[in-house]
Coordinates of C-alpha atoms in Angstrom, one line a residue:
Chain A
X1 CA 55.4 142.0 93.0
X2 CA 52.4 141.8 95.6
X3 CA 52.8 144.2 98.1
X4 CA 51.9 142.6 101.5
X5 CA 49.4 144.5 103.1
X6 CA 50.1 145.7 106.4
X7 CA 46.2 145.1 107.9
X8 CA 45.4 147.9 109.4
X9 CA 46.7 150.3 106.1
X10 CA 44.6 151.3 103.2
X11 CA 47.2 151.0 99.7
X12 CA 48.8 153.8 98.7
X13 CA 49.5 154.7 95.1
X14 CA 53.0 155.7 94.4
X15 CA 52.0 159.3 93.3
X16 CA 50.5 159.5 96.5
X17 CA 53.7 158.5 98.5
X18 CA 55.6 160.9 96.5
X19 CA 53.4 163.9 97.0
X20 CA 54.2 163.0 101.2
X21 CA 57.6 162.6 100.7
X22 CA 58.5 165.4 98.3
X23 CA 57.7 167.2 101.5
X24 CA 60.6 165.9 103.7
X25 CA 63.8 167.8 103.9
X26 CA 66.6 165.7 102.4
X27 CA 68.1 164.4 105.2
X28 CA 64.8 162.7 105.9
X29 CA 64.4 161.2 101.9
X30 CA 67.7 159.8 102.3
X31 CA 67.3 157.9 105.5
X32 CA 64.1 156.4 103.6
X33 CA 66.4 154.9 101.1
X34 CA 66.3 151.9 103.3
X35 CA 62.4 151.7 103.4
X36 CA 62.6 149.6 100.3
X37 CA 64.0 149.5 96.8
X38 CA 61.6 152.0 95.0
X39 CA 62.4 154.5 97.8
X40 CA 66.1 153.8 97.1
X41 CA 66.0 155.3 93.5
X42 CA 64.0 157.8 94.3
X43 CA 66.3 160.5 95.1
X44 CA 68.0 159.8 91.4
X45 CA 64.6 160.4 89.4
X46 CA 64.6 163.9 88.0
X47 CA 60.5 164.0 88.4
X48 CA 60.6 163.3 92.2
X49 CA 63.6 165.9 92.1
X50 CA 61.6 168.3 90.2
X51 CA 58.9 168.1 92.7
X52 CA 61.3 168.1 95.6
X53 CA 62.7 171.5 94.3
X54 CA 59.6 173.4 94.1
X55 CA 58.3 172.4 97.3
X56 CA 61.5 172.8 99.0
X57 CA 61.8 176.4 97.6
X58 CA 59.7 177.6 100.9
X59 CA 62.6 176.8 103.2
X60 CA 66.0 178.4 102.7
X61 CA 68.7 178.0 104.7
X62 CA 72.1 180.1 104.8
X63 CA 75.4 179.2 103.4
X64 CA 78.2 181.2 105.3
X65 CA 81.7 180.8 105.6
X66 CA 83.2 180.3 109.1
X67 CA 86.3 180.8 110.3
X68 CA 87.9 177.9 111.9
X69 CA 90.5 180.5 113.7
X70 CA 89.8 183.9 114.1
X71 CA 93.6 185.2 114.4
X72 CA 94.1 183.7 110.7
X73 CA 91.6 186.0 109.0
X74 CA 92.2 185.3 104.8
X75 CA 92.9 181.5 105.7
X76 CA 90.5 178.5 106.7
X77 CA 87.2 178.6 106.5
X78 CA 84.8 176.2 107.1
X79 CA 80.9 176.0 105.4
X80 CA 78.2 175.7 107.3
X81 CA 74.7 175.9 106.6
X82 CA 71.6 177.5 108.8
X83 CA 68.0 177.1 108.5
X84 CA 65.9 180.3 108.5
X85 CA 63.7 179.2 111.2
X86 CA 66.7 178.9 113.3
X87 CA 68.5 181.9 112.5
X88 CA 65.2 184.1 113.3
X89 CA 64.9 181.8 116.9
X90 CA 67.9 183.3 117.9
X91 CA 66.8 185.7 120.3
X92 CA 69.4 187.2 122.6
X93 CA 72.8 188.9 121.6
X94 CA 75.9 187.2 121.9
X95 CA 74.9 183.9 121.1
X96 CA 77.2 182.1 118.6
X97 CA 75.3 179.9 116.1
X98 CA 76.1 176.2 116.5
X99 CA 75.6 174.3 113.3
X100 CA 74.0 171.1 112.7
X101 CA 77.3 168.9 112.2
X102 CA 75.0 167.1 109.1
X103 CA 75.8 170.2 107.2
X104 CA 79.5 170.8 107.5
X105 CA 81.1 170.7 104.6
X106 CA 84.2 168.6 106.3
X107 CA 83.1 166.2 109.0
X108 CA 86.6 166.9 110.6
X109 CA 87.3 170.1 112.0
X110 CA 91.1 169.3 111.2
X111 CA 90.8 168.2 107.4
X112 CA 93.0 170.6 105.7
X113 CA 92.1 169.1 102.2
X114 CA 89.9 171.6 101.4
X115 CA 90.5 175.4 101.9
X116 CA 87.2 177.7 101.0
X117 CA 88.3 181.1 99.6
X118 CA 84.9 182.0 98.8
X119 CA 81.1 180.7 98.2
X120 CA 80.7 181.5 94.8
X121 CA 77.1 181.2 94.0
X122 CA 73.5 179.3 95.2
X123 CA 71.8 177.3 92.6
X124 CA 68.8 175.1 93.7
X125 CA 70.1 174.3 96.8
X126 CA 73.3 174.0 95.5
X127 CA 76.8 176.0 96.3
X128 CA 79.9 176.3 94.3
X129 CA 82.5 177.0 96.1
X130 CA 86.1 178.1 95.3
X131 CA 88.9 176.7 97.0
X132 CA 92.6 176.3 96.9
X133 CA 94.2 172.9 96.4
X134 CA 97.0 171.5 98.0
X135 CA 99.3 172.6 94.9
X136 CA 97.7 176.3 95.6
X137 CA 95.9 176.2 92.4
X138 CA 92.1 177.9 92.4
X139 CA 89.6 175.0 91.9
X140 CA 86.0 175.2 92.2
X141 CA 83.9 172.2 93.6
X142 CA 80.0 172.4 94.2
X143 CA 78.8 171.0 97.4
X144 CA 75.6 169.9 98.3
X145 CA 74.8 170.4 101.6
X146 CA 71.9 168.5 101.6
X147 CA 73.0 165.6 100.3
X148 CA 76.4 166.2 101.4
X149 CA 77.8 165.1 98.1
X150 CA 80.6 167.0 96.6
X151 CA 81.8 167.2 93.1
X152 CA 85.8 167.0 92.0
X153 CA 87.1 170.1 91.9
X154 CA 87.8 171.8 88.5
X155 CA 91.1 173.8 87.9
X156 CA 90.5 177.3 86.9
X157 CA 91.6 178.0 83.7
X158 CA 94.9 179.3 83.8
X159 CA 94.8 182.5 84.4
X160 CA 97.9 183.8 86.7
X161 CA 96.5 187.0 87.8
X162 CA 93.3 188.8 89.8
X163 CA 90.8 185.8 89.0
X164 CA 88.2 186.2 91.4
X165 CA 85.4 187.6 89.5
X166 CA 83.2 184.5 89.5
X167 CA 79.5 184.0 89.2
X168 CA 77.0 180.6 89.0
X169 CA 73.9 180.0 87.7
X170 CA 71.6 177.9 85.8
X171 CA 70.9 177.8 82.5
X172 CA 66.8 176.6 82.3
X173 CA 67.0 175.5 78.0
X174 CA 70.0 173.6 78.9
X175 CA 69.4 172.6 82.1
X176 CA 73.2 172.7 83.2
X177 CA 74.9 174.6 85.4
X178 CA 77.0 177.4 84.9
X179 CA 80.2 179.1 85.8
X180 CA 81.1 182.8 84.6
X181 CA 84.5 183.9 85.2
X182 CA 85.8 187.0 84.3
X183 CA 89.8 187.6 84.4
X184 CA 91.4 191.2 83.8
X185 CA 94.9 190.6 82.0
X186 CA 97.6 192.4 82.8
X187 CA 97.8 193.9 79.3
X188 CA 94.4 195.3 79.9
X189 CA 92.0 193.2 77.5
X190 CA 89.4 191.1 79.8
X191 CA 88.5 187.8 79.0
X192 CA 84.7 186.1 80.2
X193 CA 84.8 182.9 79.6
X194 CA 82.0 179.9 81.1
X195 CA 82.1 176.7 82.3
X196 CA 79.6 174.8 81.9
X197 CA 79.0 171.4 84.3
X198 CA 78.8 168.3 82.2
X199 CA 81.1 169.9 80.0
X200 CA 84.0 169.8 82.1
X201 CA 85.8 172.7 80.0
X202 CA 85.6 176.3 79.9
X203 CA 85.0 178.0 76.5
X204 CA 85.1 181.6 76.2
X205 CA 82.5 184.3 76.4
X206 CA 81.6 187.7 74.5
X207 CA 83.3 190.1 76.3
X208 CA 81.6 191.9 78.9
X209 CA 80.5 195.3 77.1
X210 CA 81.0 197.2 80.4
X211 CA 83.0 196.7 83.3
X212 CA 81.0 194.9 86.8
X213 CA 81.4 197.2 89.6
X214 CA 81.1 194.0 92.0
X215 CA 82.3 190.7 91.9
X216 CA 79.2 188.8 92.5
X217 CA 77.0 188.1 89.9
X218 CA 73.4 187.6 91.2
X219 CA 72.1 184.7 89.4
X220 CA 68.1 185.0 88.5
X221 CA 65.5 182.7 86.4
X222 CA 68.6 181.7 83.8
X223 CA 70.5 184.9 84.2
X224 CA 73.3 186.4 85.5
X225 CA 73.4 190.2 86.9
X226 CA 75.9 192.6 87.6
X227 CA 76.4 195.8 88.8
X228 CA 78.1 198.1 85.8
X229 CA 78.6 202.0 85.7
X230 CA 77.8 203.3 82.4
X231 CA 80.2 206.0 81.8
X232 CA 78.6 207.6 78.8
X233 CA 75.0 207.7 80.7
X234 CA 76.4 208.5 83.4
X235 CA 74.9 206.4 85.9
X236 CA 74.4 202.8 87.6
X237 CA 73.1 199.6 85.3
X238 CA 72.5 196.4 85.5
X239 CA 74.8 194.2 83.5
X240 CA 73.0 191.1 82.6
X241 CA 73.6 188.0 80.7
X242 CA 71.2 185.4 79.7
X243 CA 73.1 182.0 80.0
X244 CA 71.4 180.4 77.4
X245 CA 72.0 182.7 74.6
X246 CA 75.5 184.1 76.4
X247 CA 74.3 187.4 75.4
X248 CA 74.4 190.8 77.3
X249 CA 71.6 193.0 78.1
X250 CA 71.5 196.3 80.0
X251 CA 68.7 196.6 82.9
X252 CA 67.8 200.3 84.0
X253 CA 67.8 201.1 87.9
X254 CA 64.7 202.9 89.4
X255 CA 64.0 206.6 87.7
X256 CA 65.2 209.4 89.6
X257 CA 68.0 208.1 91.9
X258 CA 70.3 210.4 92.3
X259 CA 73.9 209.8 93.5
X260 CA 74.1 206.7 95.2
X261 CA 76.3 205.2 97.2
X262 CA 77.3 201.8 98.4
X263 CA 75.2 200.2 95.6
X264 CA 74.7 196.3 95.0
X265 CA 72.4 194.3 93.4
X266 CA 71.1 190.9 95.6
X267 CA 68.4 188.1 95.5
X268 CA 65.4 188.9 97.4
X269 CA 62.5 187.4 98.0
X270 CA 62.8 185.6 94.7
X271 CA 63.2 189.1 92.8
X272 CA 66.7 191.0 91.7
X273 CA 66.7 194.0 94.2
X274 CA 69.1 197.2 94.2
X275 CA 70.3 198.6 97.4
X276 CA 72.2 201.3 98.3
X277 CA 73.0 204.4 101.1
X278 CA 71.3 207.0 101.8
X279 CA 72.9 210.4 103.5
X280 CA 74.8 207.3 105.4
X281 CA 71.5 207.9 107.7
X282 CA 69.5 204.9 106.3
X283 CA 70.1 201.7 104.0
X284 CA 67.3 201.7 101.3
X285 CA 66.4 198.2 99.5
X286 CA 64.6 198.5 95.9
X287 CA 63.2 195.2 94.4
X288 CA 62.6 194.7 90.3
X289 CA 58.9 193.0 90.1
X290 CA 59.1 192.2 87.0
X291 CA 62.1 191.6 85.3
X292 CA 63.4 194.0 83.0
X293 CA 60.5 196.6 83.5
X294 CA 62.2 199.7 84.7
X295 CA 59.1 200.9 86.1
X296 CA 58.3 197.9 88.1
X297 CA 60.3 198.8 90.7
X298 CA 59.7 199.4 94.6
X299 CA 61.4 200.5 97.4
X300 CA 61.0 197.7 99.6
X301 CA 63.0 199.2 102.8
X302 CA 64.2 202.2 104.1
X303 CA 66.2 201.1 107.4
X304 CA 67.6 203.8 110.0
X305 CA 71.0 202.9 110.9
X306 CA 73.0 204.6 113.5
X307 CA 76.9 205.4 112.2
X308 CA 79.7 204.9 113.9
X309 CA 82.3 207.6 113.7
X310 CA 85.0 206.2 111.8
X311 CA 83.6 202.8 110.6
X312 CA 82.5 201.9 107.7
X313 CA 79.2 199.8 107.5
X314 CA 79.2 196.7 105.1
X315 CA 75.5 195.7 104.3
X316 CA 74.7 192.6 102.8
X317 CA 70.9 191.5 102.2
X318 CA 71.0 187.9 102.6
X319 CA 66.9 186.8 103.2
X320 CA 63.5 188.6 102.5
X321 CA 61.0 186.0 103.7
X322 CA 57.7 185.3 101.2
X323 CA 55.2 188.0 102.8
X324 CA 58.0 190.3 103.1
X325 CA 57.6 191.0 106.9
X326 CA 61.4 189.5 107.4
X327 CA 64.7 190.6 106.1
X328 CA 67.5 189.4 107.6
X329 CA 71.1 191.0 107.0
X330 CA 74.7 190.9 107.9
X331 CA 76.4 193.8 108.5
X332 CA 80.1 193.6 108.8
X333 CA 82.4 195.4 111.1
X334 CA 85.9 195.8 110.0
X335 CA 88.0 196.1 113.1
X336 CA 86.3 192.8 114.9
X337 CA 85.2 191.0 111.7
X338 CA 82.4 189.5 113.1
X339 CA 78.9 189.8 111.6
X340 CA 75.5 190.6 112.6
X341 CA 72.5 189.0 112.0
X342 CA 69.4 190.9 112.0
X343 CA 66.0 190.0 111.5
X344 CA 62.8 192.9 111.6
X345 CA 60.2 190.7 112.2
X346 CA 57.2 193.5 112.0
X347 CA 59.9 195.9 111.7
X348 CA 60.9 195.0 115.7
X349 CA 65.3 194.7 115.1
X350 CA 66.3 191.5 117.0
X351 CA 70.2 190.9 116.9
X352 CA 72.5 187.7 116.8
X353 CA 75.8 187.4 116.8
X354 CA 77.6 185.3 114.8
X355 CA 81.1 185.0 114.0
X356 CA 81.7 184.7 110.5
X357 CA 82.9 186.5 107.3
X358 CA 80.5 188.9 105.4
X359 CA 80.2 186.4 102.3
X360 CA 77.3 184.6 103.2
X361 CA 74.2 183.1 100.4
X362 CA 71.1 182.3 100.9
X363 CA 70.4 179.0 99.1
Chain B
X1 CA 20.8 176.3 107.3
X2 CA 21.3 178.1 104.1
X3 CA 23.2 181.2 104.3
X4 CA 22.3 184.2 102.2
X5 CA 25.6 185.4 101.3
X6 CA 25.4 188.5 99.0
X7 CA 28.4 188.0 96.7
X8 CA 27.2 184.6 95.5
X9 CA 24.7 183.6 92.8
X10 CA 22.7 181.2 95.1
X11 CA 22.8 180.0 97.8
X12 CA 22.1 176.2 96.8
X13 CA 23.3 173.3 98.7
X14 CA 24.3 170.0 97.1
X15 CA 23.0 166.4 98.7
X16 CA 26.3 163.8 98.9
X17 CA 26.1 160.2 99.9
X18 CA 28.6 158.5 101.8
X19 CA 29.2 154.8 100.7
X20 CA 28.2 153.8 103.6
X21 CA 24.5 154.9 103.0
X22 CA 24.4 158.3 105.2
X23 CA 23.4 162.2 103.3
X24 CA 25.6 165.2 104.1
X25 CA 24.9 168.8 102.8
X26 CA 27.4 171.3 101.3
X27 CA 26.8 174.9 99.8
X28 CA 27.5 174.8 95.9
X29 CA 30.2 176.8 95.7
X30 CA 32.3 174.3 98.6
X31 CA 31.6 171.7 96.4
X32 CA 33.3 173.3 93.8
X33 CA 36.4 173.0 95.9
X34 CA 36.3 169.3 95.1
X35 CA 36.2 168.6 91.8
X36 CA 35.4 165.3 91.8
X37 CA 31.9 166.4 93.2
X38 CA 31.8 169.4 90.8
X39 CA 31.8 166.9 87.8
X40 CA 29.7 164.2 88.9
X41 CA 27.2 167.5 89.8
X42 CA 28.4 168.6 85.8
X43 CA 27.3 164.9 84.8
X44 CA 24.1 164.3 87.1
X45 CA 22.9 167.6 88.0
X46 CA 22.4 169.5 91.1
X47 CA 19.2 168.5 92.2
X48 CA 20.1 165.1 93.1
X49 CA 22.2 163.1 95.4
X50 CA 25.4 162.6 94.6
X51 CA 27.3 159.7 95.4
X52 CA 30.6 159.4 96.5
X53 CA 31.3 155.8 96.8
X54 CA 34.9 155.6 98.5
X55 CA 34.4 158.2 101.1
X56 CA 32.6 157.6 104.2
X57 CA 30.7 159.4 107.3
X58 CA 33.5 159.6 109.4
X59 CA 35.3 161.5 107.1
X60 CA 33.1 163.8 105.1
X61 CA 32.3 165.8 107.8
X62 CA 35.7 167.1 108.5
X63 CA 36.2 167.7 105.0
X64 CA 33.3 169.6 105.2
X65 CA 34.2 171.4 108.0
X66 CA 37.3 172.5 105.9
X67 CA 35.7 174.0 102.7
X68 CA 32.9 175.5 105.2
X69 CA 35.8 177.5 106.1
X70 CA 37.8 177.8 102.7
X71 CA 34.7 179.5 101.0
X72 CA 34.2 182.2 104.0
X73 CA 38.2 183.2 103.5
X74 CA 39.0 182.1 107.4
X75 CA 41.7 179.2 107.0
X76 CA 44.7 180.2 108.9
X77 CA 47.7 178.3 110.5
X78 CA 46.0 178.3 113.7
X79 CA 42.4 176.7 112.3
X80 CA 44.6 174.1 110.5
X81 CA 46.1 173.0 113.5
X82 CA 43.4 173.1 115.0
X83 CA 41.9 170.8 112.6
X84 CA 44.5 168.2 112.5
X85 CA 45.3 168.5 116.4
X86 CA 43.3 165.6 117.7
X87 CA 43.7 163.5 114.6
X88 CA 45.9 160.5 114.5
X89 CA 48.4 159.4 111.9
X90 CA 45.6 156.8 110.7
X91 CA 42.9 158.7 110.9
X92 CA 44.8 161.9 109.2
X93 CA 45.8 159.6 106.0
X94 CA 42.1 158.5 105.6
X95 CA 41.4 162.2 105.2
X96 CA 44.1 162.4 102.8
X97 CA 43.4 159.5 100.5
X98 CA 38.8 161.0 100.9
X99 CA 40.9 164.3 99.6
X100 CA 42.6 163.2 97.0
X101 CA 39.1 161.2 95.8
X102 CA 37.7 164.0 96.0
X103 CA 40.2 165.9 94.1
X104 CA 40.2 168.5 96.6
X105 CA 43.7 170.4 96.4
X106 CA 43.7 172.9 98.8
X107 CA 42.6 170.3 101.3
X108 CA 44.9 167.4 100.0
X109 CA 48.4 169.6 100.0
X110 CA 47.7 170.9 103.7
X111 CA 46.9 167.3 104.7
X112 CA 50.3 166.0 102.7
X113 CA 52.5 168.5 104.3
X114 CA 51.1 167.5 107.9
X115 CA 51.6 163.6 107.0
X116 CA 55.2 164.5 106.0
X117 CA 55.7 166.8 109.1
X118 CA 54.5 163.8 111.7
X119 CA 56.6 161.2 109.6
X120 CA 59.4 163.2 109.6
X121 CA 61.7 161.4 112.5
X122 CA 59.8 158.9 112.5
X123 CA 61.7 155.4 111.5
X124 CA 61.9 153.6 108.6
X125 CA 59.8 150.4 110.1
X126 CA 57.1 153.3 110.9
X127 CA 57.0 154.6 107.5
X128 CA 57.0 151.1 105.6
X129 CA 53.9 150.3 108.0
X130 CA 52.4 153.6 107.4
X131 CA 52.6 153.2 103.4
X132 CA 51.9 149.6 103.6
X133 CA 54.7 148.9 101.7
X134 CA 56.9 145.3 102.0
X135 CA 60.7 145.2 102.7
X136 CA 62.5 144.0 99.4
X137 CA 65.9 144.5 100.5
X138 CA 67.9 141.5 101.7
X139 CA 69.2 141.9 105.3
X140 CA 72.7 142.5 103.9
X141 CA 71.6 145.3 101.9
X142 CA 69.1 146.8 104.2
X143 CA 72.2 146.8 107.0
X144 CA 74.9 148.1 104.1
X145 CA 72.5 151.2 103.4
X146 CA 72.1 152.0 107.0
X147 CA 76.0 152.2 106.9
X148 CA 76.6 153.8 104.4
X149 CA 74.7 157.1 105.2
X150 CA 74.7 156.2 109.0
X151 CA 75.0 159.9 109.3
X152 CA 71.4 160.6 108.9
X153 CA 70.2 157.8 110.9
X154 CA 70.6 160.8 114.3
X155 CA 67.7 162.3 115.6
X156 CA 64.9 159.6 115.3
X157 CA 62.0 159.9 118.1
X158 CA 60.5 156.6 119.8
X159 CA 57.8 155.2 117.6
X160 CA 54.1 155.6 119.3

C-alpha cells in the first residue's frame, strides 16, 4: 500500500519509527495503537519488545503494596507503582505519595476480588503477585502494570501449611518465566518445586541443599539467590539456583566479615549486593561485580543511622541509581507501620513519607 | 583552524560536500564518529572531497557542531539541550534522518530519545503527520480502539 505523503514530511523507514518509539513509556505505545494498523501489532512483536525492554531498563519504577485501611494491617492491600523520578521529587516530610490511577492494579478502590498478600518478585517489568481468592486459596497472578494486563491466577499447589517461601524469575535459554516455591512439611522433609509460565503446572525441584535464611529469592541474569547459613562453615552463603539447569550453587560473601547481623541479599544497581548491620551504628551495603567472583566484591555504603531505644530498624534496599550517587530505601517502623523513603542524592538524606508496608520491588 | 591536539596522530581535516553543492571541514577523527563518512574516506581517500549526497548545509553544521564536541569529551546533558533547544520538531527529525545517513550513533540515539520525549503526549493525528504515515483503520475501528484502552487516552497537551 502507498503511503500518502503528508507534504511537508520526509518518509520514514519502519526501523526508524521503531527506534523513536521504543523510547516511549508504554502508556504512550499503546495510545499509538490507533495511529494505524502496523502500530497496532506492534506491541505484540517480540523484536520491538526486545528493543522496548533494553531501552526501558533506564527507568524503574517501584512496586509497593498499600494499604487500603491502616487499622486492618495483614488485610487489603492495594499495588501501586512509582516512577523514580518522582519518588526522588518528593522533597518535604509528610507528604503521602499519590499514585498515578493508570497504575493501580484495581481501578476501584472497593473491588474486593483481588486481595494482595505479597509482591512476590520483578521480572522485566513484570510482578507476580500472590493473592488470596475468594475461596481463601493462595493463587499467584502476574500483573503488568504497564500494560495493565493481568494473567489468571494459578492455584498453589496444595500444600496446607507455611507456603510462603516464594521466588520469580526468568529463565534466559527458555525464555519463560519462573516460579520457585519452597514448602516445609510438617513431617520435616521440604519440598522446592517450580512453576514454570506456559506450563501451567508445577513440577518438583532438587531439594534445596541448605535451608534460605529469607524468604525472598533475589532473581539475577537467569538466577535465583538466597540467603543460606552454612552450618558446617560456619558462616553466611549465597544459595543460588540457575533456572535453566535447576541446579544449586553456593556463592561466597566478602572475605573477612565477621559476625553479622541483619543480613539480606537484594538487587542493586543491576548487581546482587549483601547488606547487613554494623555495631547497630551503621547499615553497610556490599555489591558482587561480577557474579560469582568472591573477590569482586565492594562495599558500596556505609550509612550512619541513629537508633532508637527499643525499636528495631527494618532496612530494605529498594533502588541504587546507574552512577551510584542514589540509593533509595525503606525503613520500616514497627509500632506506626509506615515506611520511609530515603534518597542520598550526593550523600545529602532527603525524607518522604509514605504509608505503606515494607515489601516493596523495584521493577 | 587545525588544532594541534597532542594525543592524536594528526591533526588532518577531511573536505565533505553537501548535496546541495556547499564544502564543510571536519577533523579526521570526528569523522570517524560517522561511519558512513569513515568508509567512503576508506573507499576514496582522505585527500579528497567527500560527498554526502542526502545531507544538506543546513544540517551538517550542527552535526558538526556535535562531534566537534564528542571528540574533545564535553557532551553533557546541559550542551544537549542546549543543542536541541531552539530546534523544532521538523527541523530536529531532518537531523535525525542526516544522522542516521550518516551512521552516526551517538548523535542519532540522543536525537531519537528527544523525538520520543517531544512526541510523547503529543496525539495520535500529530504523530501520523509527523511519521507521514496514512490512517488505515476504518472509522469504526479507529473509534473501538480509542474505547477500548480509553484509559490512556488522559494527559494529551494541545497540538502546536
Amino acid at each position: 500500500m502507498q503511503r500518502r505523503r503528508h507534504p511537508n514530511s520526509a518518509i520514514f523507514p519502519d526501523e526508524l519509527m521503531l527506534e523513536i518509539i521504543s523510547w516511549l513509556p508504554v502508556k504512550h505505545i499503546i495510545q499509538l495503537r490507533c495511529v494505524n494498523k502496523f502500530f497496532k501489532t506492534l506491541i505484540f512483536d517480540p523484536h520491538f519488545v526486545r528493543m522496548h525492554l533494553n531501552k526501558s531498563r533506564r527507568n524503574s519504577n517501584l512496586a509497593l503494596p498499600w494499604y487500603r485501611n491502616l487499622d486492618k494491617y495483614d488485610e487489603d492491600y492495594r499495588l501501586i507503582t512509582l516512577s523514580i523520578p518522582y519518588v526522588l521529587g518528593i522533597q518535604t516530610q509528610n507528604q503521602y505519595a499519590i499514585s498515578d490511577p493508570y497504575y493501580r492494579l484495581n481501578d476501584d478502590l472497593n473491588d474486593d476480588s483481588i486481595i494482595i498478600r505479597k509482591i512476590v518478585g520483578s521480572c522485566n517489568g513484570l510482578l507476580c503477585v500472590l493473592s488470596i481468592s475468594s475461596s481463601d486459596e493462595h493463587c499467584l497472578c502476574f500483573w503488568n502494570p504497564a500494560t495493565r494486563t493481568k494473567s489468571n491466577e494459578f492455584m498453589v499447589f496444595d500444600c496446607d501449611l507455611n507456603c510462603n517461601m516464594f521466588s520469580f524469575g526468568y529463565d534466559n535459554s527458555s525464555q519463560t518465566y519462573k516460579v520457585v516455591a519452597f514448602c516445609a512439611e510438617e513431617s520435616g522433609c521440604n519440598k522446592v518445586k517450580v512453576f514454570s509460565l506456559g506450563d501451567n503446572s508445577w513440577r518438583d525441584l532438587q531439594c534445596f541443599p541448605l535451608i534460605p535464611c529469607h524468604d525472598d529469592g533475589v532473581h539475577f541474569n537467569g538466577t535465583i539467590n538466597w540467603l543460606a547459613y552454612h552450618n558446617v562453615d560456619n558462616q553466611y552463603v549465597i544459595l543460588s539456583l540457575d533456572l535453566s539447569t535447576e541446579t544449586y550453587t553456593h556463592l561466597l560473601l566478602p572475605l573477612g566479615l565477621d559476625d553479622v547481623d541483619g543480613p539480606m541479599i537484594v538487587l542493586l544497581g543491576d548487581r546482587l549486593c549483601f547488606c547487613h548491620d554494623f555495631e547497630e551504628t551503621h547499615f553497610v551495603i556490599w555489591q558482587m561485580k561480577d557474579f560469582g567472583v568472591q573477590n569482586s566484591w565492594i562495599q558500596l555504603f556505609k550509612v550512619r543511622y541513629e537508633k532508637r531505644i527499643g525499636f528495631v530498624v527494618r532496612w530494605l534496599p529498594l533502588y541504587l541509581s546507574g552512577n551510584g550517587d542514589t540509593l533509595i530505601w525503606a525503613e520500616a517502623d514497627d509500632i506506626y507501620r509506615e515506611i520511609f523513603i530515603y534518597s542520598c542524592i550526593d550523600i545529602i538524606p532527603c525524607m518522604a513519607r509514605e504509608r505503606g508496608c515494607c515489601n516493596g520491588r523495584c521493577c | 583552524m587545525a588544532q594541534e591536539a597532542s594525543s592524536s596522530t594528526s591533526s588532518k581535516t577531511i573536505s565533505l560536500k553537501t548535496g546541495d553543492g556547499e564544502i564543510f571541514e571536519i577533523e579526521a577523527s570526528a569523522a570517524k564518529q560517522m561511519k558512513t563518512v569513515q568508509r567512503l574516506i576508506d573507499d576514496l581517500g582522505d585527500d579528497i572531497t567527500i560527498p554526502l549526497h542526502n545531507v544538506f548545509s543546513k544540517e551538517l553544521p550542527k552535526i558538526i557542531e556535535y562531534y566537534k564536541k564528542d571528540i574533545t569529551g564535553e557532551i553533557t546533558k546541559d550542551f544537549e539541550a542546549e543543542f536541541v533547544k531552539d530546534l523544532n520538531d521538523d527541523e530536529v527529525k531532518v537531523l535525525f534522518l542526516a544522522a542516521n545517513y550518516l551512521d552516526a550513533n551517538k548523535l542519532f540515539e540522543f536525537l531519537s530519545q528527544n523525538i520520543a520525549d517531544r512526541l510523547e503526549s503529543k496525539s495520535v493525528e500529530y504523530v501520523r503527520k509527523y511519521f507521514g504515515v496514512e490512517n488505515d483503520f476504518t472509522p469504526e475501528e479507529e473509534s473501538k480502539l480509542r474505547e477500548e484502552r480509553a484509559w490512556s487516552f488522559r494527559g494529551i497537551k494541545e497540538d502546536e
